[in-house]
Short mmCIF file of N, CA and C in Angstrom, two decimals:
data_model
loop_
_atom_site.label_atom_id
_atom_site.label_comp_id
_atom_site.label_asym_id
_atom_site.label_seq_id
_atom_site.Cartn_x
_atom_site.Cartn_y
_atom_site.Cartn_z
N UNK A 1 202.23 4.38 72.88
CA UNK A 1 201.48 4.24 71.67
C UNK A 1 201.17 5.62 71.10
N UNK A 2 200.86 6.55 71.99
CA UNK A 2 200.56 7.89 71.57
C UNK A 2 201.77 8.50 70.87
N UNK A 3 202.91 8.19 71.42
CA UNK A 3 204.15 8.70 70.85
C UNK A 3 204.39 8.09 69.47
N UNK A 4 204.12 6.82 69.27
CA UNK A 4 204.27 6.15 67.98
C UNK A 4 203.30 6.75 66.97
N UNK A 5 202.11 7.01 67.43
CA UNK A 5 201.11 7.59 66.54
C UNK A 5 201.53 8.99 66.10
N UNK A 6 202.05 9.79 66.98
CA UNK A 6 202.51 11.14 66.66
C UNK A 6 203.66 11.09 65.68
N UNK A 7 204.59 10.18 65.91
CA UNK A 7 205.73 10.03 65.02
C UNK A 7 205.26 9.58 63.63
N UNK A 8 204.32 8.66 63.61
CA UNK A 8 203.77 8.17 62.35
C UNK A 8 203.06 9.31 61.61
N UNK A 9 202.32 10.14 62.30
CA UNK A 9 201.61 11.27 61.70
C UNK A 9 202.59 12.28 61.12
N UNK A 10 203.68 12.53 61.81
CA UNK A 10 204.70 13.48 61.33
C UNK A 10 205.37 12.94 60.07
N UNK A 11 205.66 11.65 60.06
CA UNK A 11 206.28 11.04 58.89
C UNK A 11 205.34 11.14 57.68
N UNK A 12 204.07 10.88 57.88
CA UNK A 12 203.10 11.00 56.79
C UNK A 12 203.01 12.44 56.28
N UNK A 13 203.01 13.39 57.16
CA UNK A 13 202.97 14.80 56.76
C UNK A 13 204.19 15.17 55.94
N UNK A 14 205.36 14.77 56.37
CA UNK A 14 206.59 15.08 55.65
C UNK A 14 206.64 14.38 54.30
N UNK A 15 206.21 13.15 54.23
CA UNK A 15 206.20 12.40 52.97
C UNK A 15 205.26 13.05 51.97
N UNK A 16 204.14 13.54 52.41
CA UNK A 16 203.17 14.19 51.52
C UNK A 16 203.65 15.55 51.04
N UNK A 17 204.58 16.16 51.72
CA UNK A 17 205.07 17.48 51.34
C UNK A 17 206.08 17.40 50.20
N UNK A 18 206.64 16.23 49.91
CA UNK A 18 207.62 16.09 48.83
C UNK A 18 206.90 16.07 47.49
N UNK A 19 207.49 16.74 46.51
CA UNK A 19 206.95 16.78 45.15
C UNK A 19 207.94 16.06 44.26
N UNK A 20 207.58 14.89 43.78
CA UNK A 20 208.47 14.09 42.96
C UNK A 20 208.36 14.42 41.47
N UNK A 21 207.48 15.30 41.09
CA UNK A 21 207.32 15.66 39.68
C UNK A 21 208.45 16.59 39.26
N UNK A 22 209.14 16.23 38.14
CA UNK A 22 210.22 17.05 37.62
C UNK A 22 209.60 18.12 36.73
N UNK A 23 209.97 19.34 36.99
CA UNK A 23 209.46 20.46 36.20
C UNK A 23 210.64 21.12 35.50
N UNK A 24 210.46 21.38 34.19
CA UNK A 24 211.51 22.04 33.43
C UNK A 24 211.25 23.53 33.41
N UNK A 25 212.21 24.27 33.89
CA UNK A 25 212.13 25.72 33.85
C UNK A 25 213.16 26.17 32.84
N UNK A 26 212.70 26.79 31.75
CA UNK A 26 213.60 27.24 30.69
C UNK A 26 214.50 28.36 31.16
N UNK A 27 215.65 28.00 31.62
CA UNK A 27 216.58 29.03 32.06
C UNK A 27 217.85 28.93 31.23
N UNK A 28 218.02 29.90 30.36
CA UNK A 28 219.17 29.96 29.49
C UNK A 28 220.43 30.09 30.35
N UNK A 29 221.43 29.31 29.99
CA UNK A 29 222.69 29.37 30.72
C UNK A 29 222.87 28.27 31.74
N UNK A 30 221.90 27.36 31.84
CA UNK A 30 222.02 26.28 32.82
C UNK A 30 222.67 25.02 32.23
N UNK A 31 223.16 25.13 30.98
CA UNK A 31 223.80 24.03 30.27
C UNK A 31 222.88 22.84 30.08
N UNK A 32 221.59 23.13 29.98
CA UNK A 32 220.57 22.12 29.68
C UNK A 32 219.76 22.67 28.51
N UNK A 33 219.64 21.88 27.45
CA UNK A 33 218.85 22.32 26.29
C UNK A 33 217.37 22.20 26.62
N UNK A 34 216.76 23.33 26.84
CA UNK A 34 215.33 23.38 27.13
C UNK A 34 214.56 23.62 25.82
N UNK A 35 213.28 23.28 25.78
CA UNK A 35 212.48 23.56 24.58
C UNK A 35 212.56 25.04 24.22
N UNK A 36 212.78 25.31 22.92
CA UNK A 36 212.87 26.68 22.44
C UNK A 36 214.29 27.22 22.39
N UNK A 37 215.24 26.53 23.01
CA UNK A 37 216.63 26.98 22.97
C UNK A 37 217.35 26.33 21.80
N UNK A 38 218.13 27.12 21.05
CA UNK A 38 218.95 26.58 19.97
C UNK A 38 220.23 25.98 20.53
N UNK A 39 220.65 26.49 21.68
CA UNK A 39 221.88 26.05 22.30
C UNK A 39 221.87 26.48 23.77
N UNK A 40 222.79 25.93 24.51
CA UNK A 40 222.97 26.35 25.90
C UNK A 40 224.38 25.97 26.29
N UNK A 41 225.23 26.96 26.48
CA UNK A 41 226.64 26.70 26.75
C UNK A 41 227.29 26.08 25.53
N UNK A 42 227.90 24.89 25.70
CA UNK A 42 228.53 24.23 24.57
C UNK A 42 227.62 23.19 23.93
N UNK A 43 226.35 23.13 24.36
CA UNK A 43 225.38 22.22 23.77
C UNK A 43 224.66 22.95 22.63
N UNK A 44 224.74 22.39 21.41
CA UNK A 44 224.14 23.00 20.23
C UNK A 44 223.16 22.03 19.59
N UNK A 45 222.04 22.53 19.08
CA UNK A 45 221.08 21.68 18.37
C UNK A 45 221.57 21.36 16.97
N UNK A 46 222.40 22.24 16.38
CA UNK A 46 222.96 22.05 15.05
C UNK A 46 224.47 22.25 15.14
N UNK A 47 225.20 21.59 14.24
CA UNK A 47 226.65 21.66 14.38
C UNK A 47 227.37 22.38 13.25
N UNK A 48 226.70 22.63 12.12
CA UNK A 48 227.38 23.29 11.01
C UNK A 48 226.53 24.41 10.43
N UNK A 49 227.19 25.32 9.74
CA UNK A 49 226.49 26.43 9.08
C UNK A 49 225.56 25.90 7.99
N UNK A 50 225.96 24.83 7.31
CA UNK A 50 225.10 24.28 6.26
C UNK A 50 223.80 23.73 6.85
N UNK A 51 223.82 23.28 8.10
CA UNK A 51 222.58 22.86 8.76
C UNK A 51 221.60 24.03 8.89
N UNK A 52 222.15 25.25 8.89
CA UNK A 52 221.34 26.46 9.03
C UNK A 52 221.06 27.12 7.68
N UNK A 53 221.47 26.47 6.57
CA UNK A 53 221.20 26.99 5.24
C UNK A 53 222.29 27.89 4.68
N UNK A 54 223.42 28.00 5.34
CA UNK A 54 224.52 28.81 4.83
C UNK A 54 225.41 27.95 3.93
N UNK A 55 226.15 28.63 3.04
CA UNK A 55 227.02 27.92 2.11
C UNK A 55 228.44 27.72 2.64
N UNK A 56 228.92 28.64 3.46
CA UNK A 56 230.30 28.57 3.91
C UNK A 56 230.41 28.75 5.41
N UNK A 57 231.46 28.13 5.99
CA UNK A 57 231.69 28.23 7.43
C UNK A 57 233.16 28.56 7.68
N UNK A 58 233.39 29.57 8.50
CA UNK A 58 234.75 30.02 8.81
C UNK A 58 234.96 30.00 10.32
N UNK A 59 234.93 28.82 10.91
CA UNK A 59 235.09 28.68 12.34
C UNK A 59 233.96 27.86 12.94
N UNK A 60 234.09 27.54 14.20
CA UNK A 60 233.09 26.71 14.89
C UNK A 60 231.88 27.54 15.30
N UNK A 61 230.73 26.90 15.29
CA UNK A 61 229.52 27.55 15.81
C UNK A 61 229.62 27.65 17.32
N UNK A 62 229.10 28.73 17.87
CA UNK A 62 229.09 28.92 19.32
C UNK A 62 227.70 29.37 19.75
N UNK A 63 227.49 29.39 21.04
CA UNK A 63 226.20 29.77 21.61
C UNK A 63 226.29 31.19 22.19
N UNK A 64 225.30 32.02 21.86
CA UNK A 64 225.24 33.36 22.45
C UNK A 64 224.61 33.28 23.84
N UNK A 65 224.68 34.36 24.57
CA UNK A 65 224.16 34.39 25.94
C UNK A 65 222.63 34.28 26.00
N UNK A 66 221.95 34.51 24.85
CA UNK A 66 220.49 34.38 24.81
C UNK A 66 220.04 33.00 24.32
N UNK A 67 220.99 32.05 24.29
CA UNK A 67 220.74 30.67 23.87
C UNK A 67 220.31 30.56 22.40
N UNK A 68 220.83 31.45 21.58
CA UNK A 68 220.68 31.40 20.13
C UNK A 68 222.05 31.11 19.55
N UNK A 69 222.10 30.38 18.43
CA UNK A 69 223.39 30.05 17.82
C UNK A 69 223.97 31.31 17.18
N UNK A 70 225.24 31.56 17.44
CA UNK A 70 225.98 32.68 16.86
C UNK A 70 226.39 32.27 15.45
N UNK A 71 225.84 32.94 14.42
CA UNK A 71 226.10 32.59 13.03
C UNK A 71 227.15 33.50 12.40
N UNK A 72 227.92 34.21 13.20
CA UNK A 72 228.92 35.13 12.65
C UNK A 72 230.02 34.41 11.88
N UNK A 73 230.18 33.11 12.08
CA UNK A 73 231.18 32.35 11.32
C UNK A 73 230.60 31.80 10.02
N UNK A 74 229.32 32.03 9.78
CA UNK A 74 228.64 31.54 8.59
C UNK A 74 228.53 32.66 7.56
N UNK A 75 228.56 32.28 6.28
CA UNK A 75 228.38 33.30 5.24
C UNK A 75 227.70 32.69 4.02
N UNK A 76 227.04 33.57 3.27
CA UNK A 76 226.37 33.17 2.04
C UNK A 76 225.21 32.24 2.26
N UNK A 77 224.03 32.70 1.83
CA UNK A 77 222.86 31.84 1.90
C UNK A 77 221.81 32.36 0.95
N UNK A 78 220.93 31.52 0.55
CA UNK A 78 219.82 31.92 -0.30
C UNK A 78 218.95 32.88 0.49
N UNK A 79 218.59 33.99 -0.15
CA UNK A 79 217.75 34.97 0.51
C UNK A 79 218.52 36.15 1.06
N UNK A 80 219.84 36.18 0.87
CA UNK A 80 220.63 37.30 1.37
C UNK A 80 220.80 38.41 0.32
N UNK A 81 220.09 38.28 -0.80
CA UNK A 81 220.13 39.25 -1.91
C UNK A 81 221.50 39.39 -2.54
N UNK A 82 222.33 38.37 -2.41
CA UNK A 82 223.63 38.34 -3.08
C UNK A 82 223.66 37.07 -3.93
N UNK A 83 223.77 37.24 -5.26
CA UNK A 83 223.81 36.09 -6.15
C UNK A 83 225.16 35.40 -6.05
N UNK A 84 225.15 34.12 -5.71
CA UNK A 84 226.37 33.33 -5.56
C UNK A 84 226.28 32.16 -6.54
N UNK A 85 226.85 32.38 -7.73
CA UNK A 85 226.68 31.44 -8.84
C UNK A 85 227.15 30.03 -8.54
N UNK A 86 228.10 29.88 -7.63
CA UNK A 86 228.58 28.54 -7.32
C UNK A 86 227.58 27.72 -6.50
N UNK A 87 226.57 28.40 -5.94
CA UNK A 87 225.58 27.71 -5.11
C UNK A 87 224.14 27.92 -5.59
N UNK A 88 223.89 28.98 -6.36
CA UNK A 88 222.52 29.36 -6.69
C UNK A 88 222.34 29.53 -8.20
N UNK A 89 221.15 29.20 -8.68
CA UNK A 89 220.80 29.49 -10.07
C UNK A 89 220.41 30.96 -10.21
N UNK A 90 219.80 31.50 -9.17
CA UNK A 90 219.31 32.87 -9.18
C UNK A 90 219.19 33.35 -7.73
N UNK A 91 218.91 34.64 -7.56
CA UNK A 91 218.73 35.19 -6.21
C UNK A 91 217.76 36.36 -6.33
N UNK A 92 216.58 36.21 -5.77
CA UNK A 92 215.58 37.28 -5.84
C UNK A 92 215.24 37.62 -7.27
N UNK A 93 215.47 38.87 -7.66
CA UNK A 93 215.20 39.31 -9.03
C UNK A 93 216.41 39.12 -9.95
N UNK A 94 217.53 38.68 -9.41
CA UNK A 94 218.73 38.46 -10.21
C UNK A 94 218.64 37.08 -10.85
N UNK A 95 218.38 37.06 -12.15
CA UNK A 95 218.24 35.81 -12.87
C UNK A 95 219.52 35.46 -13.65
N UNK A 96 220.62 36.14 -13.35
CA UNK A 96 221.92 35.87 -13.99
C UNK A 96 221.80 35.95 -15.52
N UNK A 97 221.04 36.93 -15.99
CA UNK A 97 220.84 37.16 -17.43
C UNK A 97 220.18 35.99 -18.15
N UNK A 98 219.53 35.12 -17.43
CA UNK A 98 218.83 33.99 -18.03
C UNK A 98 217.38 34.39 -18.34
N UNK A 99 216.80 33.73 -19.31
CA UNK A 99 215.40 33.91 -19.69
C UNK A 99 214.79 32.54 -19.92
N UNK A 100 213.49 32.51 -20.11
CA UNK A 100 212.85 31.24 -20.47
C UNK A 100 213.50 30.67 -21.73
N UNK A 101 213.71 31.55 -22.70
CA UNK A 101 214.27 31.12 -23.97
C UNK A 101 215.70 30.59 -23.82
N UNK A 102 216.54 31.28 -23.05
CA UNK A 102 217.92 30.81 -22.88
C UNK A 102 217.97 29.48 -22.11
N UNK A 103 216.94 29.20 -21.33
CA UNK A 103 216.86 27.93 -20.59
C UNK A 103 216.19 26.84 -21.42
N UNK A 104 215.85 27.15 -22.69
CA UNK A 104 215.22 26.17 -23.57
C UNK A 104 213.77 25.90 -23.23
N UNK A 105 213.11 26.89 -22.62
CA UNK A 105 211.73 26.70 -22.17
C UNK A 105 210.74 27.60 -22.90
N UNK A 106 211.09 28.07 -24.07
CA UNK A 106 210.17 28.87 -24.86
C UNK A 106 210.09 30.30 -24.35
N UNK A 107 208.96 30.91 -24.63
CA UNK A 107 208.72 32.29 -24.22
C UNK A 107 208.05 32.32 -22.87
N UNK A 108 208.00 33.50 -22.28
CA UNK A 108 207.33 33.66 -20.98
C UNK A 108 208.22 34.39 -20.00
N UNK A 109 207.86 34.26 -18.74
CA UNK A 109 208.58 34.99 -17.70
C UNK A 109 209.26 34.01 -16.75
N UNK A 110 210.58 34.06 -16.74
CA UNK A 110 211.37 33.24 -15.83
C UNK A 110 211.38 33.93 -14.47
N UNK A 111 211.33 33.15 -13.41
CA UNK A 111 211.34 33.71 -12.05
C UNK A 111 212.31 32.90 -11.19
N UNK A 112 212.50 33.37 -9.96
CA UNK A 112 213.39 32.70 -9.01
C UNK A 112 212.57 32.27 -7.79
N UNK A 113 212.77 31.04 -7.34
CA UNK A 113 212.05 30.54 -6.16
C UNK A 113 212.73 31.03 -4.89
N UNK A 114 212.10 30.81 -3.76
CA UNK A 114 212.70 31.19 -2.49
C UNK A 114 213.83 30.24 -2.07
N UNK A 115 214.09 29.21 -2.88
CA UNK A 115 215.23 28.33 -2.65
C UNK A 115 216.34 28.60 -3.66
N UNK A 116 216.26 29.75 -4.34
CA UNK A 116 217.28 30.21 -5.29
C UNK A 116 217.48 29.28 -6.49
N UNK A 117 216.40 28.70 -6.96
CA UNK A 117 216.42 27.91 -8.19
C UNK A 117 215.39 28.51 -9.14
N UNK A 118 215.52 28.22 -10.43
CA UNK A 118 214.64 28.82 -11.42
C UNK A 118 213.22 28.27 -11.29
N UNK A 119 212.26 29.18 -11.41
CA UNK A 119 210.84 28.84 -11.47
C UNK A 119 210.44 28.95 -12.93
N UNK A 120 210.21 27.81 -13.57
CA UNK A 120 209.90 27.76 -15.00
C UNK A 120 208.39 27.77 -15.26
N UNK A 121 207.58 27.91 -14.22
CA UNK A 121 206.13 27.82 -14.39
C UNK A 121 205.56 28.93 -15.27
N UNK A 122 206.27 30.05 -15.40
CA UNK A 122 205.81 31.14 -16.25
C UNK A 122 206.29 31.03 -17.68
N UNK A 123 206.98 29.95 -17.99
CA UNK A 123 207.50 29.74 -19.34
C UNK A 123 206.57 28.83 -20.14
N UNK A 124 206.46 29.11 -21.44
CA UNK A 124 205.71 28.24 -22.34
C UNK A 124 206.73 27.31 -23.00
N UNK A 125 206.78 26.09 -22.56
CA UNK A 125 207.82 25.16 -23.00
C UNK A 125 207.83 25.01 -24.51
N UNK A 126 209.04 24.95 -25.04
CA UNK A 126 209.22 24.73 -26.46
C UNK A 126 208.68 23.35 -26.79
N UNK A 127 207.99 23.27 -27.88
CA UNK A 127 207.39 21.98 -28.22
C UNK A 127 207.75 21.58 -29.64
N UNK A 128 209.03 21.43 -29.87
CA UNK A 128 209.50 20.99 -31.18
C UNK A 128 208.90 19.62 -31.47
N UNK A 129 208.33 19.50 -32.66
CA UNK A 129 207.73 18.23 -33.05
C UNK A 129 206.22 18.24 -32.96
N UNK A 130 205.63 19.38 -32.53
CA UNK A 130 204.17 19.42 -32.43
C UNK A 130 203.50 19.90 -33.72
N UNK A 131 204.32 20.17 -34.77
CA UNK A 131 203.77 20.58 -36.06
C UNK A 131 203.49 22.06 -36.17
N UNK A 132 203.77 22.83 -35.12
CA UNK A 132 203.52 24.27 -35.13
C UNK A 132 204.84 24.98 -34.89
N UNK A 133 205.17 25.94 -35.78
CA UNK A 133 206.41 26.70 -35.61
C UNK A 133 206.19 27.74 -34.52
N UNK A 134 206.96 27.64 -33.44
CA UNK A 134 206.88 28.59 -32.34
C UNK A 134 207.99 29.62 -32.51
N UNK A 135 207.62 30.78 -33.09
CA UNK A 135 208.58 31.86 -33.35
C UNK A 135 208.77 32.65 -32.06
N UNK A 136 209.94 33.06 -31.68
CA UNK A 136 211.22 32.97 -32.37
C UNK A 136 212.06 31.78 -31.92
N UNK A 137 211.48 30.85 -31.21
CA UNK A 137 212.24 29.73 -30.67
C UNK A 137 212.55 28.69 -31.75
N UNK A 138 211.59 28.44 -32.61
CA UNK A 138 211.75 27.44 -33.66
C UNK A 138 211.81 28.13 -35.02
N UNK A 139 212.71 27.64 -35.89
CA UNK A 139 212.78 28.14 -37.26
C UNK A 139 211.79 27.41 -38.14
N UNK A 140 211.56 26.14 -37.82
CA UNK A 140 210.75 25.28 -38.68
C UNK A 140 210.18 24.13 -37.86
N UNK A 141 209.31 23.34 -38.52
CA UNK A 141 208.72 22.14 -37.91
C UNK A 141 208.58 21.09 -38.99
N UNK A 142 209.34 20.01 -38.89
CA UNK A 142 209.25 18.94 -39.89
C UNK A 142 209.54 19.46 -41.29
N UNK A 143 208.54 19.35 -42.18
CA UNK A 143 208.72 19.84 -43.55
C UNK A 143 208.25 21.28 -43.71
N UNK A 144 207.66 21.85 -42.68
CA UNK A 144 207.19 23.25 -42.72
C UNK A 144 208.36 24.16 -42.41
N UNK A 145 208.82 24.87 -43.43
CA UNK A 145 209.96 25.77 -43.30
C UNK A 145 209.52 27.22 -43.11
N UNK A 146 208.22 27.41 -42.93
CA UNK A 146 207.71 28.77 -42.73
C UNK A 146 207.97 29.69 -43.91
N UNK A 147 208.06 29.12 -45.09
CA UNK A 147 208.29 29.91 -46.30
C UNK A 147 209.75 30.20 -46.58
N UNK A 148 210.63 29.78 -45.73
CA UNK A 148 212.06 30.05 -45.92
C UNK A 148 212.66 29.09 -46.94
N UNK A 149 213.70 29.56 -47.62
CA UNK A 149 214.47 28.74 -48.56
C UNK A 149 215.94 29.09 -48.36
N UNK A 150 216.81 28.31 -48.97
CA UNK A 150 218.23 28.65 -48.91
C UNK A 150 218.45 30.04 -49.53
N UNK A 151 217.74 30.34 -50.64
CA UNK A 151 217.87 31.64 -51.29
C UNK A 151 217.42 32.76 -50.37
N UNK A 152 216.29 32.59 -49.65
CA UNK A 152 215.79 33.66 -48.77
C UNK A 152 216.72 33.88 -47.57
N UNK A 153 217.55 32.89 -47.27
CA UNK A 153 218.51 33.01 -46.18
C UNK A 153 219.88 33.51 -46.66
N UNK A 154 219.97 33.84 -47.97
CA UNK A 154 221.19 34.43 -48.50
C UNK A 154 222.15 33.47 -49.16
N UNK A 155 221.77 32.21 -49.33
CA UNK A 155 222.63 31.25 -50.01
C UNK A 155 222.31 31.29 -51.51
N UNK A 156 223.27 30.85 -52.34
CA UNK A 156 223.10 30.86 -53.79
C UNK A 156 222.26 29.70 -54.28
N UNK A 157 221.99 28.74 -53.47
CA UNK A 157 221.20 27.58 -53.87
C UNK A 157 221.19 26.55 -52.76
N UNK A 158 220.67 25.37 -53.10
CA UNK A 158 220.63 24.26 -52.16
C UNK A 158 219.23 24.02 -51.62
N UNK A 159 219.08 22.90 -50.96
CA UNK A 159 217.78 22.49 -50.41
C UNK A 159 217.79 22.71 -48.90
N UNK A 160 216.97 23.63 -48.39
CA UNK A 160 216.86 23.91 -46.97
C UNK A 160 216.05 22.81 -46.30
N UNK A 161 216.51 22.34 -45.16
CA UNK A 161 215.82 21.30 -44.40
C UNK A 161 215.60 21.78 -42.97
N UNK A 162 214.78 21.03 -42.22
CA UNK A 162 214.52 21.32 -40.81
C UNK A 162 215.15 20.22 -39.97
N UNK A 163 215.93 20.61 -38.96
CA UNK A 163 216.59 19.61 -38.09
C UNK A 163 215.60 19.07 -37.06
N UNK A 164 216.03 18.05 -36.35
CA UNK A 164 215.20 17.47 -35.29
C UNK A 164 215.02 18.43 -34.13
N UNK A 165 215.86 19.49 -34.07
CA UNK A 165 215.76 20.50 -33.01
C UNK A 165 214.93 21.71 -33.47
N UNK A 166 214.27 21.59 -34.63
CA UNK A 166 213.42 22.63 -35.19
C UNK A 166 214.17 23.91 -35.54
N UNK A 167 215.41 23.75 -35.98
CA UNK A 167 216.12 24.90 -36.54
C UNK A 167 216.55 24.52 -37.95
N UNK A 168 216.89 25.54 -38.76
CA UNK A 168 217.23 25.30 -40.15
C UNK A 168 218.51 24.50 -40.28
N UNK A 169 218.47 23.48 -41.13
CA UNK A 169 219.66 22.73 -41.51
C UNK A 169 220.13 23.35 -42.82
N UNK A 170 221.18 24.14 -42.76
CA UNK A 170 221.68 24.91 -43.91
C UNK A 170 222.84 24.23 -44.60
N UNK A 171 223.07 22.98 -44.30
CA UNK A 171 224.23 22.24 -44.84
C UNK A 171 224.25 22.30 -46.37
N UNK A 172 223.12 22.04 -47.01
CA UNK A 172 223.08 22.04 -48.48
C UNK A 172 223.37 23.43 -49.04
N UNK A 173 222.90 24.47 -48.40
CA UNK A 173 223.14 25.84 -48.87
C UNK A 173 224.60 26.24 -48.77
N UNK A 174 225.31 25.70 -47.80
CA UNK A 174 226.72 26.03 -47.61
C UNK A 174 227.57 25.66 -48.81
N UNK A 175 227.21 24.58 -49.50
CA UNK A 175 228.00 24.13 -50.66
C UNK A 175 227.86 25.10 -51.84
N UNK A 176 226.79 25.89 -51.85
CA UNK A 176 226.57 26.85 -52.94
C UNK A 176 227.15 28.23 -52.62
N UNK A 177 227.51 28.46 -51.39
CA UNK A 177 228.07 29.74 -50.98
C UNK A 177 227.00 30.75 -50.59
N UNK A 178 227.49 31.88 -50.07
CA UNK A 178 226.58 32.90 -49.56
C UNK A 178 227.17 34.28 -49.85
N UNK A 179 226.32 35.22 -50.13
CA UNK A 179 226.77 36.59 -50.37
C UNK A 179 227.12 37.24 -49.07
#
């Protein structure tokens, strides 16, 4: 009985020494994606350059030895200070010669967002039809021609009108000719 008790005590001691809890140790290179790793061996968290915000991909993505994705096959992205018109409206301070006015947004300051699209918040939107001539964006408003006539615009005659886009309709003046 003493021997059975000793054997039983040894079994209990050995059973208590086992640790069944799985612990993750972040070790790069073990081919297991641990928290904080972008990749490990051939295991990648993302599969394309566009997933990483790049515009073009020239080869497969691979994993570096520090468990970061090697982006050497990727090119072109917003924020690289290179304006790429096929993908971006603007890049940093490069507004591609656009202004609030050229974008049909009145006067003000056009800017570029961090996603390489135009920020129109600094523009005073054109408000054709509000009854107020916004110079130099609008020539006229409704029947208000701002004092202009076909004669003042260099035509020999005719009735000057205002279009729905708030610019001069010179059709009538064209029939009379111009100096």
